[in-house]
């Protein structure tokens, strides 16, 4: 039996808001009691997590007095010291308070936009204080329930102005921080600007400091848009922009479910884990998910253990796939180069263009080739189901 127990080198992290989620939903109140940040750190230490992340107000309530804030931070710091957990990522809650009802950076109210900058700078200070090196921006209210309210172009320009300002703040403070933008198509009814990772990648190119900014794709969010999550992650990776990742699971066509990792689409989760391990992704494996509302805190620990254990099981399955002789033989055969054509690919030249234009292609013969993808996918299923 392999060892599927989490270790620090696996870099499994959870947000305070994930294991601290109290099981409420739009049609039902909380089913679990409140836990303090320190209590949640001890819980994560018990299940074997590597790190813990937070929104500013997960740690320090928005109306806490300075004395209360210091007391909370002291207890949190002690819990980190006692458990050895680190804080790789921090972020700002720019969505829960009613002041953000029309968004934060994109709000029509300049007071809100100014307050959002102030709150974010303070939250960046807090994150850096606890060692965060990645700063996530998720615009839970950066959108509209009616497009009669504001110009989309203006909203995008406000987003860009805010991101440029905050990049400059990080540089001014000499913070060792990278920004990771997290997309989501809607929350809950309003349409969110920059709704997918692809939109975020395009947006980043328009910033003053694009080198500081990457993406934090989340499984559920891309799948809410009907997209192949691993493809979004691969495109971000190929662009050098996969700065963080939010792992969970999601049924298509549903509102954001933040389910335990791998609990719904095991095949998609397999191809994601295979990709991350094949390319040597070295960032946090952050589970932005929460337990079923039916669970007590033993169930919450089961949820957290399940996220990490499934990741490790799929990591082992990916190694089996890569070592399977029949799978690798098929892949080698269907990816074989054609030495007569190899010189014609790559950078353009007039000679290459002339040779390609003069070449004869037997479309019927080419089209008649069978590619063995049914066999390949069946072998994948058999690796996943443990019969190979
Ligand atoms: C929701 O998917 C968002 C918020 O929980 C948080 O801002 C971000 C960080 O992972 N994910
Ligand atoms: Mn989510
Ligand atoms: Mn997320």
PDB file of C-alpha atoms in Angstrom, residues 90-261:
ATOM      1  CA  UNK A  90      -3.001  36.248   1.464  1.00  0.00           C
ATOM      2  CA  UNK A  91      -5.871  38.163  -0.078  1.00  0.00           C
ATOM      3  CA  UNK A  92      -8.416  40.880   0.643  1.00  0.00           C
ATOM      4  CA  UNK A  93     -12.107  40.498   1.329  1.00  0.00           C
ATOM      5  CA  UNK A  94     -13.509  43.080  -1.067  1.00  0.00           C
ATOM      6  CA  UNK A  95     -16.915  41.474  -1.267  1.00  0.00           C
ATOM      7  CA  UNK A  96     -18.613  40.591   2.052  1.00  0.00           C
ATOM      8  CA  UNK A  97     -19.179  44.043   3.552  1.00  0.00           C
ATOM      9  CA  UNK A  98     -22.258  45.905   2.198  1.00  0.00           C
ATOM     10  CA  UNK A  99     -19.990  48.786   1.215  1.00  0.00           C
ATOM     11  CA  UNK A 100     -18.911  46.586  -1.704  1.00  0.00           C
ATOM     12  CA  UNK A 101     -22.444  45.987  -2.947  1.00  0.00           C
ATOM     13  CA  UNK A 102     -21.533  47.718  -6.250  1.00  0.00           C
ATOM     14  CA  UNK A 103     -18.037  46.269  -6.409  1.00  0.00           C
ATOM     15  CA  UNK A 104     -14.762  47.536  -5.016  1.00  0.00           C
ATOM     16  CA  UNK A 105     -12.219  48.730  -7.593  1.00  0.00           C
ATOM     17  CA  UNK A 106     -15.005  48.996 -10.216  1.00  0.00           C
ATOM     18  CA  UNK A 107     -17.646  50.651  -8.019  1.00  0.00           C
ATOM     19  CA  UNK A 108     -19.363  53.774  -9.380  1.00  0.00           C
ATOM     20  CA  UNK A 109     -18.695  55.428  -6.014  1.00  0.00           C
ATOM     21  CA  UNK A 110     -15.191  56.957  -5.820  1.00  0.00           C
ATOM     22  CA  UNK A 111     -15.317  56.657  -2.024  1.00  0.00           C
ATOM     23  CA  UNK A 112     -15.698  52.883  -2.381  1.00  0.00           C
ATOM     24  CA  UNK A 113     -12.869  52.703  -4.932  1.00  0.00           C
ATOM     25  CA  UNK A 114     -10.626  54.696  -2.578  1.00  0.00           C
ATOM     26  CA  UNK A 115     -11.612  52.603   0.435  1.00  0.00           C
ATOM     27  CA  UNK A 116     -10.903  49.400  -1.557  1.00  0.00           C
ATOM     28  CA  UNK A 117      -7.354  50.616  -2.261  1.00  0.00           C
ATOM     29  CA  UNK A 118      -6.852  51.489   1.408  1.00  0.00           C
ATOM     30  CA  UNK A 119      -8.224  48.136   2.580  1.00  0.00           C
ATOM     31  CA  UNK A 120      -6.081  46.220   0.088  1.00  0.00           C
ATOM     32  CA  UNK A 121      -2.867  48.036   1.050  1.00  0.00           C
ATOM     33  CA  UNK A 122      -3.558  47.281   4.709  1.00  0.00           C
ATOM     34  CA  UNK A 123      -4.324  43.638   3.845  1.00  0.00           C
ATOM     35  CA  UNK A 124      -1.105  43.369   1.811  1.00  0.00           C
ATOM     36  CA  UNK A 125       0.799  44.678   4.858  1.00  0.00           C
ATOM     37  CA  UNK A 126      -0.903  42.003   7.001  1.00  0.00           C
ATOM     38  CA  UNK A 127      -0.148  39.231   4.540  1.00  0.00           C
ATOM     39  CA  UNK A 128       3.508  40.228   4.265  1.00  0.00           C
ATOM     40  CA  UNK A 129       3.694  40.420   8.067  1.00  0.00           C
ATOM     41  CA  UNK A 130       2.917  36.694   8.146  1.00  0.00           C
ATOM     42  CA  UNK A 131       5.216  35.814   5.263  1.00  0.00           C
ATOM     43  CA  UNK A 132       2.915  35.687   2.251  1.00  0.00           C
ATOM     44  CA  UNK A 133       4.705  35.764  -1.095  1.00  0.00           C
ATOM     45  CA  UNK A 134       1.608  35.464  -3.290  1.00  0.00           C
ATOM     46  CA  UNK A 135      -1.283  37.928  -3.155  1.00  0.00           C
ATOM     47  CA  UNK A 136      -4.578  36.861  -4.691  1.00  0.00           C
ATOM     48  CA  UNK A 137      -7.216  39.174  -6.116  1.00  0.00           C
ATOM     49  CA  UNK A 138     -10.691  37.665  -6.560  1.00  0.00           C
ATOM     50  CA  UNK A 139     -13.311  40.204  -7.541  1.00  0.00           C
ATOM     51  CA  UNK A 140     -16.401  38.675  -5.978  1.00  0.00           C
ATOM     52  CA  UNK A 141     -18.425  41.810  -6.474  1.00  0.00           C
ATOM     53  CA  UNK A 142     -16.572  43.285  -9.463  1.00  0.00           C
ATOM     54  CA  UNK A 143     -19.455  42.952 -11.841  1.00  0.00           C
ATOM     55  CA  UNK A 144     -23.031  43.900 -12.505  1.00  0.00           C
ATOM     56  CA  UNK A 145     -26.527  42.600 -11.911  1.00  0.00           C
ATOM     57  CA  UNK A 146     -27.610  45.057 -14.597  1.00  0.00           C
ATOM     58  CA  UNK A 147     -25.431  46.539 -17.314  1.00  0.00           C
ATOM     59  CA  UNK A 148     -27.487  49.702 -17.153  1.00  0.00           C
ATOM     60  CA  UNK A 149     -25.325  50.606 -14.124  1.00  0.00           C
ATOM     61  CA  UNK A 150     -21.923  51.256 -15.635  1.00  0.00           C
ATOM     62  CA  UNK A 151     -19.775  51.170 -18.749  1.00  0.00           C
ATOM     63  CA  UNK A 152     -17.891  47.884 -19.021  1.00  0.00           C
ATOM     64  CA  UNK A 153     -14.955  49.738 -20.562  1.00  0.00           C
ATOM     65  CA  UNK A 154     -14.854  52.118 -17.605  1.00  0.00           C
ATOM     66  CA  UNK A 155     -15.004  49.168 -15.212  1.00  0.00           C
ATOM     67  CA  UNK A 156     -12.056  47.478 -16.923  1.00  0.00           C
ATOM     68  CA  UNK A 157     -10.103  50.737 -16.854  1.00  0.00           C
ATOM     69  CA  UNK A 158     -10.850  51.142 -13.126  1.00  0.00           C
ATOM     70  CA  UNK A 159      -9.611  47.581 -12.539  1.00  0.00           C
ATOM     71  CA  UNK A 160      -6.405  48.315 -14.424  1.00  0.00           C
ATOM     72  CA  UNK A 161      -5.823  51.582 -12.555  1.00  0.00           C
ATOM     73  CA  UNK A 162      -6.241  49.792  -9.216  1.00  0.00           C
ATOM     74  CA  UNK A 163      -3.915  46.935 -10.150  1.00  0.00           C
ATOM     75  CA  UNK A 164      -1.269  49.367 -11.433  1.00  0.00           C
ATOM     76  CA  UNK A 165      -1.545  51.404  -8.217  1.00  0.00           C
ATOM     77  CA  UNK A 166      -1.194  48.314  -6.014  1.00  0.00           C
ATOM     78  CA  UNK A 167       1.731  46.936  -8.011  1.00  0.00           C
ATOM     79  CA  UNK A 168       3.442  50.275  -7.444  1.00  0.00           C
ATOM     80  CA  UNK A 169       2.578  50.044  -3.721  1.00  0.00           C
ATOM     81  CA  UNK A 170       4.228  46.628  -3.473  1.00  0.00           C
ATOM     82  CA  UNK A 171       7.316  47.983  -5.262  1.00  0.00           C
ATOM     83  CA  UNK A 172       7.341  51.112  -3.070  1.00  0.00           C
ATOM     84  CA  UNK A 173       7.180  48.932   0.046  1.00  0.00           C
ATOM     85  CA  UNK A 174       9.839  46.620  -1.398  1.00  0.00           C
ATOM     86  CA  UNK A 175       7.501  43.672  -0.818  1.00  0.00           C
ATOM     87  CA  UNK A 176       8.538  40.325  -2.289  1.00  0.00           C
ATOM     88  CA  UNK A 177       5.020  39.773  -3.577  1.00  0.00           C
ATOM     89  CA  UNK A 178       3.558  38.339  -6.757  1.00  0.00           C
ATOM     90  CA  UNK A 179      -0.075  39.056  -7.605  1.00  0.00           C
ATOM     91  CA  UNK A 180      -2.378  36.231  -8.744  1.00  0.00           C
ATOM     92  CA  UNK A 181      -5.711  37.176 -10.349  1.00  0.00           C
ATOM     93  CA  UNK A 182      -8.567  34.742  -9.845  1.00  0.00           C
ATOM     94  CA  UNK A 183     -11.395  34.617 -12.377  1.00  0.00           C
ATOM     95  CA  UNK A 184     -15.004  33.596 -11.845  1.00  0.00           C
ATOM     96  CA  UNK A 185     -17.904  34.073 -14.296  1.00  0.00           C
ATOM     97  CA  UNK A 186     -20.597  35.161 -11.809  1.00  0.00           C
ATOM     98  CA  UNK A 187     -21.147  35.628  -8.080  1.00  0.00           C
ATOM     99  CA  UNK A 188     -23.899  34.739  -7.337  1.00  0.00           C
ATOM    100  CA  UNK A 189     -26.222  36.440  -9.871  1.00  0.00           C
ATOM    101  CA  UNK A 190     -24.016  39.294 -11.018  1.00  0.00           C
ATOM    102  CA  UNK A 191     -21.726  38.783 -14.004  1.00  0.00           C
ATOM    103  CA  UNK A 192     -18.102  39.310 -12.963  1.00  0.00           C
ATOM    104  CA  UNK A 193     -15.612  41.184 -15.136  1.00  0.00           C
ATOM    105  CA  UNK A 194     -12.632  39.150 -16.424  1.00  0.00           C
ATOM    106  CA  UNK A 195     -14.744  35.973 -16.009  1.00  0.00           C
ATOM    107  CA  UNK A 196     -12.190  33.326 -17.023  1.00  0.00           C
ATOM    108  CA  UNK A 197      -8.470  32.711 -16.697  1.00  0.00           C
ATOM    109  CA  UNK A 198      -8.116  33.508 -20.384  1.00  0.00           C
ATOM    110  CA  UNK A 199      -9.659  36.963 -19.850  1.00  0.00           C
ATOM    111  CA  UNK A 200      -7.249  37.506 -16.949  1.00  0.00           C
ATOM    112  CA  UNK A 201      -4.236  36.537 -19.081  1.00  0.00           C
ATOM    113  CA  UNK A 202      -5.283  39.132 -21.659  1.00  0.00           C
ATOM    114  CA  UNK A 203      -5.910  41.757 -18.942  1.00  0.00           C
ATOM    115  CA  UNK A 204      -2.461  41.200 -17.410  1.00  0.00           C
ATOM    116  CA  UNK A 205      -0.766  42.170 -20.696  1.00  0.00           C
ATOM    117  CA  UNK A 206      -2.358  45.646 -20.387  1.00  0.00           C
ATOM    118  CA  UNK A 207      -0.867  46.381 -16.941  1.00  0.00           C
ATOM    119  CA  UNK A 208       2.164  48.584 -16.184  1.00  0.00           C
ATOM    120  CA  UNK A 209       3.937  45.737 -14.373  1.00  0.00           C
ATOM    121  CA  UNK A 210       2.754  42.530 -16.072  1.00  0.00           C
ATOM    122  CA  UNK A 211       5.832  40.683 -14.800  1.00  0.00           C
ATOM    123  CA  UNK A 212       4.459  40.974 -11.230  1.00  0.00           C
ATOM    124  CA  UNK A 213       1.046  39.574 -12.096  1.00  0.00           C
ATOM    125  CA  UNK A 214      -0.135  36.043 -12.878  1.00  0.00           C
ATOM    126  CA  UNK A 215      -3.273  34.008 -12.347  1.00  0.00           C
ATOM    127  CA  UNK A 216      -4.893  31.829  -9.687  1.00  0.00           C
ATOM    128  CA  UNK A 217      -7.215  29.531 -11.687  1.00  0.00           C
ATOM    129  CA  UNK A 218      -9.885  27.685  -9.727  1.00  0.00           C
ATOM    130  CA  UNK A 219     -11.352  24.345 -10.844  1.00  0.00           C
ATOM    131  CA  UNK A 220     -14.966  25.223 -10.060  1.00  0.00           C
ATOM    132  CA  UNK A 221     -14.814  28.651 -11.678  1.00  0.00           C
ATOM    133  CA  UNK A 222     -13.526  27.532 -15.073  1.00  0.00           C
ATOM    134  CA  UNK A 223     -15.918  24.584 -15.030  1.00  0.00           C
ATOM    135  CA  UNK A 224     -18.815  26.972 -14.288  1.00  0.00           C
ATOM    136  CA  UNK A 225     -18.013  28.397 -17.720  1.00  0.00           C
ATOM    137  CA  UNK A 226     -17.992  24.910 -19.233  1.00  0.00           C
ATOM    138  CA  UNK A 227     -14.240  25.027 -19.838  1.00  0.00           C
ATOM    139  CA  UNK A 228     -11.591  22.302 -19.553  1.00  0.00           C
ATOM    140  CA  UNK A 229      -9.775  23.386 -16.406  1.00  0.00           C
ATOM    141  CA  UNK A 230      -6.473  21.675 -17.196  1.00  0.00           C
ATOM    142  CA  UNK A 231      -6.361  23.519 -20.536  1.00  0.00           C
ATOM    143  CA  UNK A 232      -6.739  26.853 -18.708  1.00  0.00           C
ATOM    144  CA  UNK A 233      -3.989  25.873 -16.284  1.00  0.00           C
ATOM    145  CA  UNK A 234      -1.722  24.667 -19.126  1.00  0.00           C
ATOM    146  CA  UNK A 235      -2.175  27.941 -21.026  1.00  0.00           C
ATOM    147  CA  UNK A 236      -1.342  29.922 -17.888  1.00  0.00           C
ATOM    148  CA  UNK A 237       1.699  27.719 -17.231  1.00  0.00           C
ATOM    149  CA  UNK A 238       2.930  28.047 -20.823  1.00  0.00           C
ATOM    150  CA  UNK A 239       2.649  31.828 -20.479  1.00  0.00           C
ATOM    151  CA  UNK A 240       4.701  31.702 -17.248  1.00  0.00           C
ATOM    152  CA  UNK A 241       1.671  32.997 -15.318  1.00  0.00           C
ATOM    153  CA  UNK A 242       0.563  30.077 -13.110  1.00  0.00           C
ATOM    154  CA  UNK A 243       1.376  31.826  -9.830  1.00  0.00           C
ATOM    155  CA  UNK A 244      -1.136  29.910  -7.662  1.00  0.00           C
ATOM    156  CA  UNK A 245      -4.005  27.434  -8.060  1.00  0.00           C
ATOM    157  CA  UNK A 246      -7.320  26.814  -6.279  1.00  0.00           C
ATOM    158  CA  UNK A 247      -8.225  23.115  -6.232  1.00  0.00           C
ATOM    159  CA  UNK A 248     -11.749  21.817  -5.626  1.00  0.00           C
ATOM    160  CA  UNK A 249     -14.502  20.206  -7.698  1.00  0.00           C
ATOM    161  CA  UNK A 250     -17.744  21.142  -9.393  1.00  0.00           C
ATOM    162  CA  UNK A 251     -20.763  19.705 -11.233  1.00  0.00           C
ATOM    163  CA  UNK A 252     -21.215  21.478 -14.593  1.00  0.00           C
ATOM    164  CA  UNK A 253     -24.088  23.921 -14.916  1.00  0.00           C
ATOM    165  CA  UNK A 254     -24.288  24.500 -11.178  1.00  0.00           C
ATOM    166  CA  UNK A 255     -23.403  27.499  -9.072  1.00  0.00           C
ATOM    167  CA  UNK A 256     -19.911  27.455  -7.458  1.00  0.00           C
ATOM    168  CA  UNK A 257     -19.837  24.348  -5.260  1.00  0.00           C
ATOM    169  CA  UNK A 258     -16.252  24.324  -3.945  1.00  0.00           C
ATOM    170  CA  UNK A 259     -16.476  20.552  -3.450  1.00  0.00           C
ATOM    171  CA  UNK A 260     -13.715  18.370  -2.012  1.00  0.00           C
ATOM    172  CA  UNK A 261     -10.952  17.942  -4.603  1.00  0.00           C
TER     173      UNK A 261
END
